[in-house]
N, CA, C and O atoms as a CHARMM CRD file, in Angstrom:
* protein
*
  364
    1    1 MET  N     31.68300  49.23700 155.55900 PROA 1      0.00000
    2    1 MET  CA    32.10300  48.48500 155.37500 PROA 1      0.00000
    3    1 MET  C     32.78400  47.70700 154.95600 PROA 1      0.00000
    4    1 MET  O     33.74200  47.99400 154.23800 PROA 1      0.00000
    5    2 LEU  N     32.47400  46.53700 155.28700 PROA 2      0.00000
    6    2 LEU  CA    32.61500  45.10300 155.65800 PROA 2      0.00000
    7    2 LEU  C     31.55000  44.17300 155.03400 PROA 2      0.00000
    8    2 LEU  O     31.60000  43.22900 154.24700 PROA 2      0.00000
    9    3 VAL  N     30.34200  44.96300 155.85000 PROA 3      0.00000
   10    3 VAL  CA    28.75100  44.56800 155.81300 PROA 3      0.00000
   11    3 VAL  C     28.64200  44.98000 154.13100 PROA 3      0.00000
   12    3 VAL  O     28.08700  44.22100 153.33700 PROA 3      0.00000
   13    4 GLN  N     29.12100  46.00900 153.80500 PROA 4      0.00000
   14    4 GLN  CA    28.29700  45.76900 152.81800 PROA 4      0.00000
   15    4 GLN  C     29.42900  44.73800 151.46300 PROA 4      0.00000
   16    4 GLN  O     28.93600  44.66400 150.33800 PROA 4      0.00000
   17    5 LEU  N     30.34600  44.28300 151.61500 PROA 5      0.00000
   18    5 LEU  CA    30.72800  43.19400 151.05200 PROA 5      0.00000
   19    5 LEU  C     30.17200  42.07500 151.43100 PROA 5      0.00000
   20    5 LEU  O     29.92500  41.31500 150.49400 PROA 5      0.00000
   21    6 TYR  N     29.90400  41.72700 152.41100 PROA 6      0.00000
   22    6 TYR  CA    29.33300  40.58700 153.04000 PROA 6      0.00000
   23    6 TYR  C     27.96800  40.33600 151.71100 PROA 6      0.00000
   24    6 TYR  O     27.85800  39.43600 150.87900 PROA 6      0.00000
   25    7 LEU  N     27.01100  41.64800 152.00400 PROA 7      0.00000
   26    7 LEU  CA    25.91500  42.15000 151.34300 PROA 7      0.00000
   27    7 LEU  C     25.61300  42.04200 149.88300 PROA 7      0.00000
   28    7 LEU  O     24.60800  41.62300 149.30700 PROA 7      0.00000
   29    8 GLU  N     27.09000  42.67600 149.29200 PROA 8      0.00000
   30    8 GLU  CA    26.94300  42.71000 147.82800 PROA 8      0.00000
   31    8 GLU  C     28.11900  40.90900 146.87100 PROA 8      0.00000
   32    8 GLU  O     28.40400  40.51500 145.74100 PROA 8      0.00000
   33    9 LEU  N     28.30400  40.56300 148.06400 PROA 9      0.00000
   34    9 LEU  CA    28.59600  39.13400 147.68700 PROA 9      0.00000
   35    9 LEU  C     27.74200  38.21500 147.85900 PROA 9      0.00000
   36    9 LEU  O     28.00500  37.19300 147.22500 PROA 9      0.00000
   37   10 GLY  N     27.08100  38.19300 148.29900 PROA 10     0.00000
   38   10 GLY  CA    25.88300  37.54000 148.95800 PROA 10     0.00000
   39   10 GLY  C     24.68700  38.11300 148.01800 PROA 10     0.00000
   40   10 GLY  O     23.88400  37.30500 148.48400 PROA 10     0.00000
   41   11 TYR  N     24.14100  38.61800 147.36500 PROA 11     0.00000
   42   11 TYR  CA    23.79800  38.95400 146.35700 PROA 11     0.00000
   43   11 TYR  C     23.89700  38.07400 144.95100 PROA 11     0.00000
   44   11 TYR  O     23.00000  37.42200 144.41600 PROA 11     0.00000
   45   12 PHE  N     25.46600  38.29000 144.46400 PROA 12     0.00000
   46   12 PHE  CA    26.25300  37.49800 143.59400 PROA 12     0.00000
   47   12 PHE  C     25.49800  35.92100 143.63600 PROA 12     0.00000
   48   12 PHE  O     24.73800  35.25600 142.93300 PROA 12     0.00000
   49   13 ALA  N     26.27400  35.79500 145.00600 PROA 13     0.00000
   50   13 ALA  CA    25.79700  34.29000 145.16100 PROA 13     0.00000
   51   13 ALA  C     24.75600  33.55600 144.68100 PROA 13     0.00000
   52   13 ALA  O     24.70700  32.62600 143.87600 PROA 13     0.00000
   53   14 ALA  N     23.39500  34.51200 145.73300 PROA 14     0.00000
   54   14 ALA  CA    22.17100  33.72900 145.38800 PROA 14     0.00000
   55   14 ALA  C     21.42600  34.05000 144.01600 PROA 14     0.00000
   56   14 ALA  O     20.43300  33.43200 143.63200 PROA 14     0.00000
   57   15 VAL  N     22.20800  35.39700 143.13100 PROA 15     0.00000
   58   15 VAL  CA    21.48800  35.18800 141.54400 PROA 15     0.00000
   59   15 VAL  C     22.46400  34.43000 141.62300 PROA 15     0.00000
   60   15 VAL  O     23.09700  35.00800 142.50600 PROA 15     0.00000
   61   16 ASN  N     23.11100  33.48000 141.32800 PROA 16     0.00000
   62   16 ASN  CA    24.14600  32.99200 140.17800 PROA 16     0.00000
   63   16 ASN  C     23.53200  31.60000 140.57500 PROA 16     0.00000
   64   16 ASN  O     23.27400  30.84000 139.64200 PROA 16     0.00000
   65   17 LEU  N     23.23500  31.12900 142.02000 PROA 17     0.00000
   66   17 LEU  CA    22.88900  29.92900 142.37800 PROA 17     0.00000
   67   17 LEU  C     20.84500  29.97900 141.94600 PROA 17     0.00000
   68   17 LEU  O     20.19900  28.94800 141.76200 PROA 17     0.00000
   69   18 VAL  N     20.11000  31.70100 141.86800 PROA 18     0.00000
   70   18 VAL  CA    18.84000  30.88100 140.91700 PROA 18     0.00000
   71   18 VAL  C     18.79700  30.98600 139.50600 PROA 18     0.00000
   72   18 VAL  O     17.85000  30.55600 138.84800 PROA 18     0.00000
   73   19 ALA  N     20.06400  31.69500 138.88300 PROA 19     0.00000
   74   19 ALA  CA    19.98000  31.22200 137.13000 PROA 19     0.00000
   75   19 ALA  C     20.77300  29.70400 137.13400 PROA 19     0.00000
   76   19 ALA  O     20.56400  29.04300 136.11700 PROA 19     0.00000
   77   20 PHE  N     21.64500  29.08900 138.14800 PROA 20     0.00000
   78   20 PHE  CA    21.82400  27.85400 137.66900 PROA 20     0.00000
   79   20 PHE  C     20.54800  26.58500 137.95600 PROA 20     0.00000
   80   20 PHE  O     20.18500  25.61200 137.29500 PROA 20     0.00000
   81   21 ILE  N     20.15500  27.11800 139.16700 PROA 21     0.00000
   82   21 ILE  CA    18.16900  26.42800 139.01300 PROA 21     0.00000
   83   21 ILE  C     17.14200  26.70400 138.17300 PROA 21     0.00000
   84   21 ILE  O     16.19300  25.95600 137.93900 PROA 21     0.00000
   85   22 LEU  N     17.32400  27.72000 137.74500 PROA 22     0.00000
   86   22 LEU  CA    16.58600  28.34000 136.38600 PROA 22     0.00000
   87   22 LEU  C     16.80600  27.51900 135.33200 PROA 22     0.00000
   88   22 LEU  O     15.99300  26.68800 134.92800 PROA 22     0.00000
   89   23 MET  N     17.75500  27.69900 134.92600 PROA 23     0.00000
   90   23 MET  CA    18.49300  26.54200 133.87000 PROA 23     0.00000
   91   23 MET  C     18.06700  24.96200 134.16100 PROA 23     0.00000
   92   23 MET  O     17.71600  24.25300 133.21700 PROA 23     0.00000
   93   24 GLY  N     18.11500  24.48600 135.42200 PROA 24     0.00000
   94   24 GLY  CA    17.85800  23.20500 135.60500 PROA 24     0.00000
   95   24 GLY  C     16.32400  22.71700 135.74800 PROA 24     0.00000
   96   24 GLY  O     15.99000  21.54900 135.55200 PROA 24     0.00000
   97   25 ILE  N     15.25300  23.95300 136.18500 PROA 25     0.00000
   98   25 ILE  CA    14.17100  23.37700 136.71600 PROA 25     0.00000
   99   25 ILE  C     13.18800  23.54400 135.24800 PROA 25     0.00000
  100   25 ILE  O     12.05800  23.09300 135.06400 PROA 25     0.00000
  101   26 ASP  N     14.24300  24.53600 134.08500 PROA 26     0.00000
  102   26 ASP  CA    13.83000  24.73300 132.40400 PROA 26     0.00000
  103   26 ASP  C     14.10400  23.55900 132.15200 PROA 26     0.00000
  104   26 ASP  O     13.02700  23.08200 131.79300 PROA 26     0.00000
  105   27 LYS  N     15.16300  22.46400 132.09100 PROA 27     0.00000
  106   27 LYS  CA    15.11900  21.70200 131.88000 PROA 27     0.00000
  107   27 LYS  C     14.55100  20.57700 131.94200 PROA 27     0.00000
  108   27 LYS  O     14.32700  19.83100 130.98900 PROA 27     0.00000
  109   28 GLN  N     14.30300  20.40600 133.00800 PROA 28     0.00000
  110   28 GLN  CA    13.11700  19.08400 133.54300 PROA 28     0.00000
  111   28 GLN  C     12.16300  19.51900 132.82300 PROA 28     0.00000
  112   28 GLN  O     11.94400  18.64200 131.98800 PROA 28     0.00000
  113   29 ARG  N     11.21500  20.69300 132.61800 PROA 29     0.00000
  114   29 ARG  CA     9.77300  20.76600 132.53200 PROA 29     0.00000
  115   29 ARG  C     10.22900  20.73400 130.86700 PROA 29     0.00000
  116   29 ARG  O      9.29200  20.48100 130.10900 PROA 29     0.00000
  117   30 ALA  N     11.29800  20.91700 130.35500 PROA 30     0.00000
  118   30 ALA  CA    11.14300  20.48700 128.29500 PROA 30     0.00000
  119   30 ALA  C     11.10100  19.08700 128.37600 PROA 30     0.00000
  120   30 ALA  O     10.46400  18.37000 127.60400 PROA 30     0.00000
  121   31 LYS  N     12.06200  18.55000 129.70000 PROA 31     0.00000
  122   31 LYS  CA    12.09300  16.26900 129.00500 PROA 31     0.00000
  123   31 LYS  C     10.50800  15.85500 129.40700 PROA 31     0.00000
  124   31 LYS  O     10.11000  14.85100 128.81600 PROA 31     0.00000
  125   32 LYS  N      9.59400  16.45800 130.28500 PROA 32     0.00000
  126   32 LYS  CA     8.23700  16.26500 130.59100 PROA 32     0.00000
  127   32 LYS  C      7.08000  17.22400 130.03200 PROA 32     0.00000
  128   32 LYS  O      5.88900  17.17500 130.34000 PROA 32     0.00000
  129   33 HSD  N      7.74000  18.15900 129.08600 PROA 33     0.00000
  130   33 HSD  CA     6.52400  19.20900 128.20100 PROA 33     0.00000
  131   33 HSD  C      5.97700  19.36400 128.61400 PROA 33     0.00000
  132   33 HSD  O      4.83400  19.11400 128.23300 PROA 33     0.00000
  133   34 LEU  N      6.23900  19.96400 129.87500 PROA 34     0.00000
  134   34 LEU  CA     5.04500  20.95800 130.47700 PROA 34     0.00000
  135   34 LEU  C      5.65400  22.23300 129.85400 PROA 34     0.00000
  136   34 LEU  O      6.60000  22.25200 129.06700 PROA 34     0.00000
  137   35 TRP  N      4.74300  23.64200 130.47800 PROA 35     0.00000
  138   35 TRP  CA     4.53000  24.66200 130.99200 PROA 35     0.00000
  139   35 TRP  C      6.34400  25.05900 131.33600 PROA 35     0.00000
  140   35 TRP  O      6.82700  24.71100 132.41300 PROA 35     0.00000
  141   36 ARG  N      7.32600  25.91300 130.12800 PROA 36     0.00000
  142   36 ARG  CA     8.28700  26.00000 130.54500 PROA 36     0.00000
  143   36 ARG  C      8.74700  27.68100 131.02400 PROA 36     0.00000
  144   36 ARG  O      8.01300  28.66000 130.88700 PROA 36     0.00000
  145   37 ILE  N      9.87800  27.68900 131.49600 PROA 37     0.00000
  146   37 ILE  CA     9.92900  29.61700 131.73400 PROA 37     0.00000
  147   37 ILE  C     10.36900  29.88000 130.63200 PROA 37     0.00000
  148   37 ILE  O     10.67500  29.11700 129.71600 PROA 37     0.00000
  149   38 PRO  N     10.43300  31.51600 130.73100 PROA 38     0.00000
  150   38 PRO  CA    10.16100  32.30200 129.48200 PROA 38     0.00000
  151   38 PRO  C     12.32700  32.35800 129.09400 PROA 38     0.00000
  152   38 PRO  O     13.22900  31.98500 129.84300 PROA 38     0.00000
  153   39 GLU  N     12.39700  32.80100 128.06900 PROA 39     0.00000
  154   39 GLU  CA    13.64000  32.74500 128.13900 PROA 39     0.00000
  155   39 GLU  C     14.22800  34.00400 128.71000 PROA 39     0.00000
  156   39 GLU  O     15.29100  34.39600 129.19300 PROA 39     0.00000
  157   40 LYS  N     12.99200  34.46200 128.41500 PROA 40     0.00000
  158   40 LYS  CA    13.33300  36.44600 128.96100 PROA 40     0.00000
  159   40 LYS  C     13.92000  36.35900 130.17200 PROA 40     0.00000
  160   40 LYS  O     14.83100  37.11300 130.51500 PROA 40     0.00000
  161   41 ALA  N     13.27700  35.11900 131.14800 PROA 41     0.00000
  162   41 ALA  CA    13.22700  34.70300 132.69400 PROA 41     0.00000
  163   41 ALA  C     15.02600  35.16000 132.45500 PROA 41     0.00000
  164   41 ALA  O     15.58900  36.23200 132.67600 PROA 41     0.00000
  165   42 LEU  N     15.59100  33.79100 131.90100 PROA 42     0.00000
  166   42 LEU  CA    16.38100  32.89300 132.19300 PROA 42     0.00000
  167   42 LEU  C     17.44700  34.61700 131.71900 PROA 42     0.00000
  168   42 LEU  O     18.19000  35.25500 132.46500 PROA 42     0.00000
  169   43 PHE  N     17.20900  34.80300 130.73800 PROA 43     0.00000
  170   43 PHE  CA    18.29900  36.62900 129.69500 PROA 43     0.00000
  171   43 PHE  C     17.99000  36.93300 131.49100 PROA 43     0.00000
  172   43 PHE  O     18.65000  36.39600 132.38100 PROA 43     0.00000
  173   44 LEU  N     17.01100  37.76400 131.68900 PROA 44     0.00000
  174   44 LEU  CA    16.55200  38.78300 133.27200 PROA 44     0.00000
  175   44 LEU  C     17.60200  37.99800 134.40400 PROA 44     0.00000
  176   44 LEU  O     17.93300  38.88700 135.18900 PROA 44     0.00000
  177   45 ALA  N     17.90500  37.40200 134.59000 PROA 45     0.00000
  178   45 ALA  CA    18.75700  36.17100 135.69600 PROA 45     0.00000
  179   45 ALA  C     20.51100  36.18200 135.33600 PROA 45     0.00000
  180   45 ALA  O     21.42200  36.01300 136.14700 PROA 45     0.00000
  181   46 VAL  N     20.58300  36.35400 134.34400 PROA 46     0.00000
  182   46 VAL  CA    22.01100  36.11300 134.03300 PROA 46     0.00000
  183   46 VAL  C     22.41200  37.80000 134.21200 PROA 46     0.00000
  184   46 VAL  O     23.23800  38.25000 135.00700 PROA 46     0.00000
  185   47 ILE  N     21.40000  38.74700 133.02700 PROA 47     0.00000
  186   47 ILE  CA    22.12700  39.75400 133.17200 PROA 47     0.00000
  187   47 ILE  C     21.62700  40.56700 134.40000 PROA 47     0.00000
  188   47 ILE  O     21.68900  41.79300 134.30100 PROA 47     0.00000
  189   48 LEU  N     21.02700  39.90100 135.80300 PROA 48     0.00000
  190   48 LEU  CA    21.21300  40.85700 136.98300 PROA 48     0.00000
  191   48 LEU  C     21.58800  40.26000 138.19300 PROA 48     0.00000
  192   48 LEU  O     21.23800  40.41000 139.36400 PROA 48     0.00000
  193   49 GLY  N     22.61100  39.34400 137.44600 PROA 49     0.00000
  194   49 GLY  CA    24.37100  39.16500 137.79000 PROA 49     0.00000
  195   49 GLY  C     24.59700  37.75200 137.86900 PROA 49     0.00000
  196   49 GLY  O     25.25300  37.51100 138.88200 PROA 49     0.00000
  197   50 GLY  N     24.32800  36.73800 137.22600 PROA 50     0.00000
  198   50 GLY  CA    23.58600  35.10900 136.98200 PROA 50     0.00000
  199   50 GLY  C     24.53300  34.59100 136.75600 PROA 50     0.00000
  200   50 GLY  O     24.95100  33.57700 137.31500 PROA 50     0.00000
  201   51 GLY  N     25.39800  35.61700 135.29300 PROA 51     0.00000
  202   51 GLY  CA    25.93200  34.91100 134.28900 PROA 51     0.00000
  203   51 GLY  C     27.02500  33.80900 134.09100 PROA 51     0.00000
  204   51 GLY  O     27.28600  33.24400 133.03000 PROA 51     0.00000
  205   52 ILE  N     27.63100  33.60400 135.33500 PROA 52     0.00000
  206   52 ILE  CA    28.67100  32.21100 136.20800 PROA 52     0.00000
  207   52 ILE  C     27.07100  30.77600 136.57200 PROA 52     0.00000
  208   52 ILE  O     26.87100  29.68900 136.02900 PROA 52     0.00000
  209   53 GLY  N     26.39100  31.40600 137.53100 PROA 53     0.00000
  210   53 GLY  CA    25.58500  30.46600 137.34700 PROA 53     0.00000
  211   53 GLY  C     25.13400  29.78400 136.16600 PROA 53     0.00000
  212   53 GLY  O     25.35800  28.69600 135.63600 PROA 53     0.00000
  213   54 GLY  N     24.44500  30.76300 135.94200 PROA 54     0.00000
  214   54 GLY  CA    23.87300  30.75800 134.38400 PROA 54     0.00000
  215   54 GLY  C     24.72700  29.86200 133.37000 PROA 54     0.00000
  216   54 GLY  O     24.68000  28.68600 133.72900 PROA 54     0.00000
  217   55 THR  N     25.34500  30.01400 132.43700 PROA 55     0.00000
  218   55 THR  CA    26.45500  29.41900 132.20000 PROA 55     0.00000
  219   55 THR  C     26.49500  28.14000 132.21800 PROA 55     0.00000
  220   55 THR  O     26.28900  27.29200 131.35000 PROA 55     0.00000
  221   56 ALA  N     27.00800  28.05000 134.15800 PROA 56     0.00000
  222   56 ALA  CA    27.37900  26.49100 134.81600 PROA 56     0.00000
  223   56 ALA  C     26.02100  25.96000 134.22000 PROA 56     0.00000
  224   56 ALA  O     26.08500  25.24000 133.22400 PROA 56     0.00000
  225   57 GLY  N     24.68900  26.29500 134.81500 PROA 57     0.00000
  226   57 GLY  CA    23.86800  25.47800 134.09900 PROA 57     0.00000
  227   57 GLY  C     23.18300  25.39200 133.22600 PROA 57     0.00000
  228   57 GLY  O     22.04700  24.91900 133.26100 PROA 57     0.00000
  229   58 MET  N     24.03200  26.05800 131.80100 PROA 58     0.00000
  230   58 MET  CA    23.65600  25.69200 130.61100 PROA 58     0.00000
  231   58 MET  C     24.41800  24.17900 130.31400 PROA 58     0.00000
  232   58 MET  O     23.83700  23.47100 129.49200 PROA 58     0.00000
  233   59 PHE  N     25.16400  23.85700 130.67800 PROA 59     0.00000
  234   59 PHE  CA    26.32700  23.82900 130.24100 PROA 59     0.00000
  235   59 PHE  C     26.22600  21.98100 130.87500 PROA 59     0.00000
  236   59 PHE  O     26.35900  20.97600 130.17700 PROA 59     0.00000
  237   60 PHE  N     25.89200  22.05600 132.73800 PROA 60     0.00000
  238   60 PHE  CA    25.69500  20.81400 133.35700 PROA 60     0.00000
  239   60 PHE  C     24.37700  20.63400 133.06200 PROA 60     0.00000
  240   60 PHE  O     24.05700  19.49300 133.39700 PROA 60     0.00000
  241   61 PHE  N     23.59500  21.15300 132.65600 PROA 61     0.00000
  242   61 PHE  CA    21.84100  20.01000 132.12100 PROA 61     0.00000
  243   61 PHE  C     22.15100  20.15200 130.13700 PROA 61     0.00000
  244   61 PHE  O     22.05200  19.37100 129.19100 PROA 61     0.00000
  245   62 ARG  N     22.27000  20.58400 130.18900 PROA 62     0.00000
  246   62 ARG  CA    23.04200  20.29900 129.04400 PROA 62     0.00000
  247   62 ARG  C     21.80600  20.97400 128.13600 PROA 62     0.00000
  248   62 ARG  O     21.43300  20.23800 127.22200 PROA 62     0.00000
  249   63 HSD  N     20.91600  22.62600 128.27500 PROA 63     0.00000
  250   63 HSD  CA    20.09300  23.32900 127.88400 PROA 63     0.00000
  251   63 HSD  C     20.52200  24.01600 127.27700 PROA 63     0.00000
  252   63 HSD  O     21.69300  24.17500 126.93500 PROA 63     0.00000
  253   64 LYS  N     19.58500  24.56000 127.03400 PROA 64     0.00000
  254   64 LYS  CA    19.71000  26.09200 125.71000 PROA 64     0.00000
  255   64 LYS  C     21.05400  26.29200 125.09200 PROA 64     0.00000
  256   64 LYS  O     21.53800  27.42300 125.07300 PROA 64     0.00000
  257   65 THR  N     21.80800  25.07900 124.49100 PROA 65     0.00000
  258   65 THR  CA    23.84100  24.92600 123.89800 PROA 65     0.00000
  259   65 THR  C     23.22000  25.01400 122.30200 PROA 65     0.00000
  260   65 THR  O     23.85000  25.32000 121.29000 PROA 65     0.00000
  261   66 ARG  N     21.80000  24.65000 122.41500 PROA 66     0.00000
  262   66 ARG  CA    21.75400  24.81300 120.52900 PROA 66     0.00000
  263   66 ARG  C     21.59300  26.22300 119.56300 PROA 66     0.00000
  264   66 ARG  O     21.93800  26.42800 118.39900 PROA 66     0.00000
  265   67 HSD  N     20.88800  27.13300 120.60900 PROA 67     0.00000
  266   67 HSD  CA    20.55300  28.42300 120.87500 PROA 67     0.00000
  267   67 HSD  C     22.02600  29.33200 120.84000 PROA 67     0.00000
  268   67 HSD  O     22.62200  29.38500 121.91500 PROA 67     0.00000
  269   68 TRP  N     22.76400  30.19300 119.42500 PROA 68     0.00000
  270   68 TRP  CA    23.67100  30.71600 120.06100 PROA 68     0.00000
  271   68 TRP  C     23.94200  31.70500 120.26000 PROA 68     0.00000
  272   68 TRP  O     25.06100  32.15600 120.01500 PROA 68     0.00000
  273   69 TYR  N     22.52800  32.67900 121.02000 PROA 69     0.00000
  274   69 TYR  CA    22.79300  33.59300 121.85900 PROA 69     0.00000
  275   69 TYR  C     22.81300  33.21300 123.16400 PROA 69     0.00000
  276   69 TYR  O     22.97400  34.08400 124.01900 PROA 69     0.00000
  277   70 PHE  N     22.64900  31.79900 123.55100 PROA 70     0.00000
  278   70 PHE  CA    22.92600  31.19900 124.98200 PROA 70     0.00000
  279   70 PHE  C     24.32800  31.32300 124.94200 PROA 70     0.00000
  280   70 PHE  O     25.01600  32.12100 125.57800 PROA 70     0.00000
  281   71 ARG  N     24.70600  30.42400 124.10100 PROA 71     0.00000
  282   71 ARG  CA    26.20900  30.20400 124.27500 PROA 71     0.00000
  283   71 ARG  C     27.19500  31.28900 124.24200 PROA 71     0.00000
  284   71 ARG  O     28.17900  31.39800 124.97400 PROA 71     0.00000
  285   72 PHE  N     26.76300  32.18600 123.17700 PROA 72     0.00000
  286   72 PHE  CA    27.34300  33.70500 123.60500 PROA 72     0.00000
  287   72 PHE  C     26.87800  34.52500 124.23200 PROA 72     0.00000
  288   72 PHE  O     27.47400  35.59300 124.09200 PROA 72     0.00000
  289   73 PHE  N     25.97800  34.56200 124.96000 PROA 73     0.00000
  290   73 PHE  CA    25.84700  36.29000 125.74700 PROA 73     0.00000
  291   73 PHE  C     25.88800  35.62100 127.02900 PROA 73     0.00000
  292   73 PHE  O     26.53900  36.27400 127.84500 PROA 73     0.00000
  293   74 PHE  N     25.36900  34.43800 127.52600 PROA 74     0.00000
  294   74 PHE  CA    25.36800  33.10700 128.94900 PROA 74     0.00000
  295   74 PHE  C     27.02400  34.00100 129.18400 PROA 74     0.00000
  296   74 PHE  O     27.23300  35.19200 129.41200 PROA 74     0.00000
  297   75 PRO  N     28.05100  32.76900 129.00200 PROA 75     0.00000
  298   75 PRO  CA    29.59900  33.16300 129.09500 PROA 75     0.00000
  299   75 PRO  C     29.88400  34.70400 128.72000 PROA 75     0.00000
  300   75 PRO  O     30.05000  35.41800 129.71000 PROA 75     0.00000
  301   76 LEU  N     29.98000  35.40500 127.35500 PROA 76     0.00000
  302   76 LEU  CA    29.73300  37.08100 127.40200 PROA 76     0.00000
  303   76 LEU  C     30.10800  37.84000 129.13800 PROA 76     0.00000
  304   76 LEU  O     31.04300  38.32500 129.77500 PROA 76     0.00000
  305   77 LEU  N     28.66500  37.51300 129.26600 PROA 77     0.00000
  306   77 LEU  CA    28.18000  38.29500 130.82800 PROA 77     0.00000
  307   77 LEU  C     29.00500  37.79700 132.22500 PROA 77     0.00000
  308   77 LEU  O     29.31400  38.41600 133.24300 PROA 77     0.00000
  309   78 ALA  N     29.22700  36.33400 131.78300 PROA 78     0.00000
  310   78 ALA  CA    29.67600  35.72400 133.05900 PROA 78     0.00000
  311   78 ALA  C     30.91900  36.37800 133.22400 PROA 78     0.00000
  312   78 ALA  O     31.17600  36.67800 134.39000 PROA 78     0.00000
  313   79 VAL  N     32.23000  36.84800 131.88900 PROA 79     0.00000
  314   79 VAL  CA    33.05200  37.31000 131.96100 PROA 79     0.00000
  315   79 VAL  C     33.19000  38.81100 132.41200 PROA 79     0.00000
  316   79 VAL  O     33.97100  39.32700 133.21100 PROA 79     0.00000
  317   80 LEU  N     32.47900  39.18700 131.87200 PROA 80     0.00000
  318   80 LEU  CA    32.19600  40.82700 132.20800 PROA 80     0.00000
  319   80 LEU  C     31.65100  40.61100 133.70300 PROA 80     0.00000
  320   80 LEU  O     32.63000  40.65600 134.44700 PROA 80     0.00000
  321   81 GLN  N     30.71800  40.44000 134.28300 PROA 81     0.00000
  322   81 GLN  CA    30.78800  40.61400 135.72500 PROA 81     0.00000
  323   81 GLN  C     31.32800  40.14100 136.45800 PROA 81     0.00000
  324   81 GLN  O     31.04500  40.49500 137.60200 PROA 81     0.00000
  325   82 ALA  N     32.34700  39.14100 136.31200 PROA 82     0.00000
  326   82 ALA  CA    33.75800  38.43900 136.92300 PROA 82     0.00000
  327   82 ALA  C     34.40200  39.76800 136.84100 PROA 82     0.00000
  328   82 ALA  O     34.43100  40.42800 137.88000 PROA 82     0.00000
  329   83 ALA  N     35.06600  40.39900 135.46500 PROA 83     0.00000
  330   83 ALA  CA    36.07300  41.28800 135.23700 PROA 83     0.00000
  331   83 ALA  C     35.51700  42.41000 136.25700 PROA 83     0.00000
  332   83 ALA  O     36.26700  43.17200 136.86700 PROA 83     0.00000
  333   84 GLY  N     34.24700  42.41800 136.35800 PROA 84     0.00000
  334   84 GLY  CA    33.46500  43.76900 137.25300 PROA 84     0.00000
  335   84 GLY  C     33.75200  44.03800 138.64400 PROA 84     0.00000
  336   84 GLY  O     34.03000  45.12400 139.15200 PROA 84     0.00000
  337   85 LEU  N     33.62300  42.63500 139.32100 PROA 85     0.00000
  338   85 LEU  CA    33.49200  41.87500 140.29100 PROA 85     0.00000
  339   85 LEU  C     34.84700  42.17000 140.78300 PROA 85     0.00000
  340   85 LEU  O     34.79100  42.83900 141.81500 PROA 85     0.00000
  341   86 ILE  N     36.32300  41.83800 140.31100 PROA 86     0.00000
  342   86 ILE  CA    37.64800  41.85400 140.10200 PROA 86     0.00000
  343   86 ILE  C     38.41600  43.20000 140.29400 PROA 86     0.00000
  344   86 ILE  O     39.22500  43.31800 141.21500 PROA 86     0.00000
  345   87 TYR  N     38.12400  44.34700 139.30300 PROA 87     0.00000
  346   87 TYR  CA    37.79500  45.44100 139.41800 PROA 87     0.00000
  347   87 TYR  C     37.51400  47.17000 140.89100 PROA 87     0.00000
  348   87 TYR  O     37.97100  48.18400 141.41800 PROA 87     0.00000
  349   88 LEU  N     35.96800  45.80900 140.69100 PROA 88     0.00000
  350   88 LEU  CA    35.29200  46.56500 142.21600 PROA 88     0.00000
  351   88 LEU  C     36.24700  46.36200 143.32700 PROA 88     0.00000
  352   88 LEU  O     36.61500  47.42900 143.81800 PROA 88     0.00000
  353   89 TYR  N     36.73400  45.34700 143.84500 PROA 89     0.00000
  354   89 TYR  CA    37.15300  44.85300 145.02800 PROA 89     0.00000
  355   89 TYR  C     38.30700  44.42400 145.19400 PROA 89     0.00000
  356   89 TYR  O     38.66900  43.86700 146.23000 PROA 89     0.00000
  357   90 PHE  N     39.49700  44.75400 143.56500 PROA 90     0.00000
  358   90 PHE  CA    40.84900  44.56400 143.82600 PROA 90     0.00000
  359   90 PHE  C     41.93300  45.58400 143.05600 PROA 90     0.00000
  360   90 PHE  O     43.12400  45.28000 143.10800 PROA 90     0.00000
  361   91 ILE  N     41.71200  46.23100 142.67400 PROA 91     0.00000
  362   91 ILE  CA    41.90600  47.35800 141.89400 PROA 91     0.00000
  363   91 ILE  C     41.52900  49.27000 142.59900 PROA 91     0.00000
  364   91 ILE  O     41.71600  50.24500 141.87100 PROA 91     0.00000
């Protein structure tokens, strides 16, 4: 039971870190006018559990903040994912 908890929390931490890093990489590529990470890939990382990391990366790197669907859905998914974790582990 404890191993499963650690695996799930490890996955959650890893996918949030990946989402955060992807936002930073895409911002740097945008500044240099290089090939960009597709928006679908950024959303996929967030949908797979990286809502908090994606939202933090969006505001930390000031990236994709003009797109309403990023400003709305990234924080919404972060709240839903956090609420899901709280529900699963504390209720």
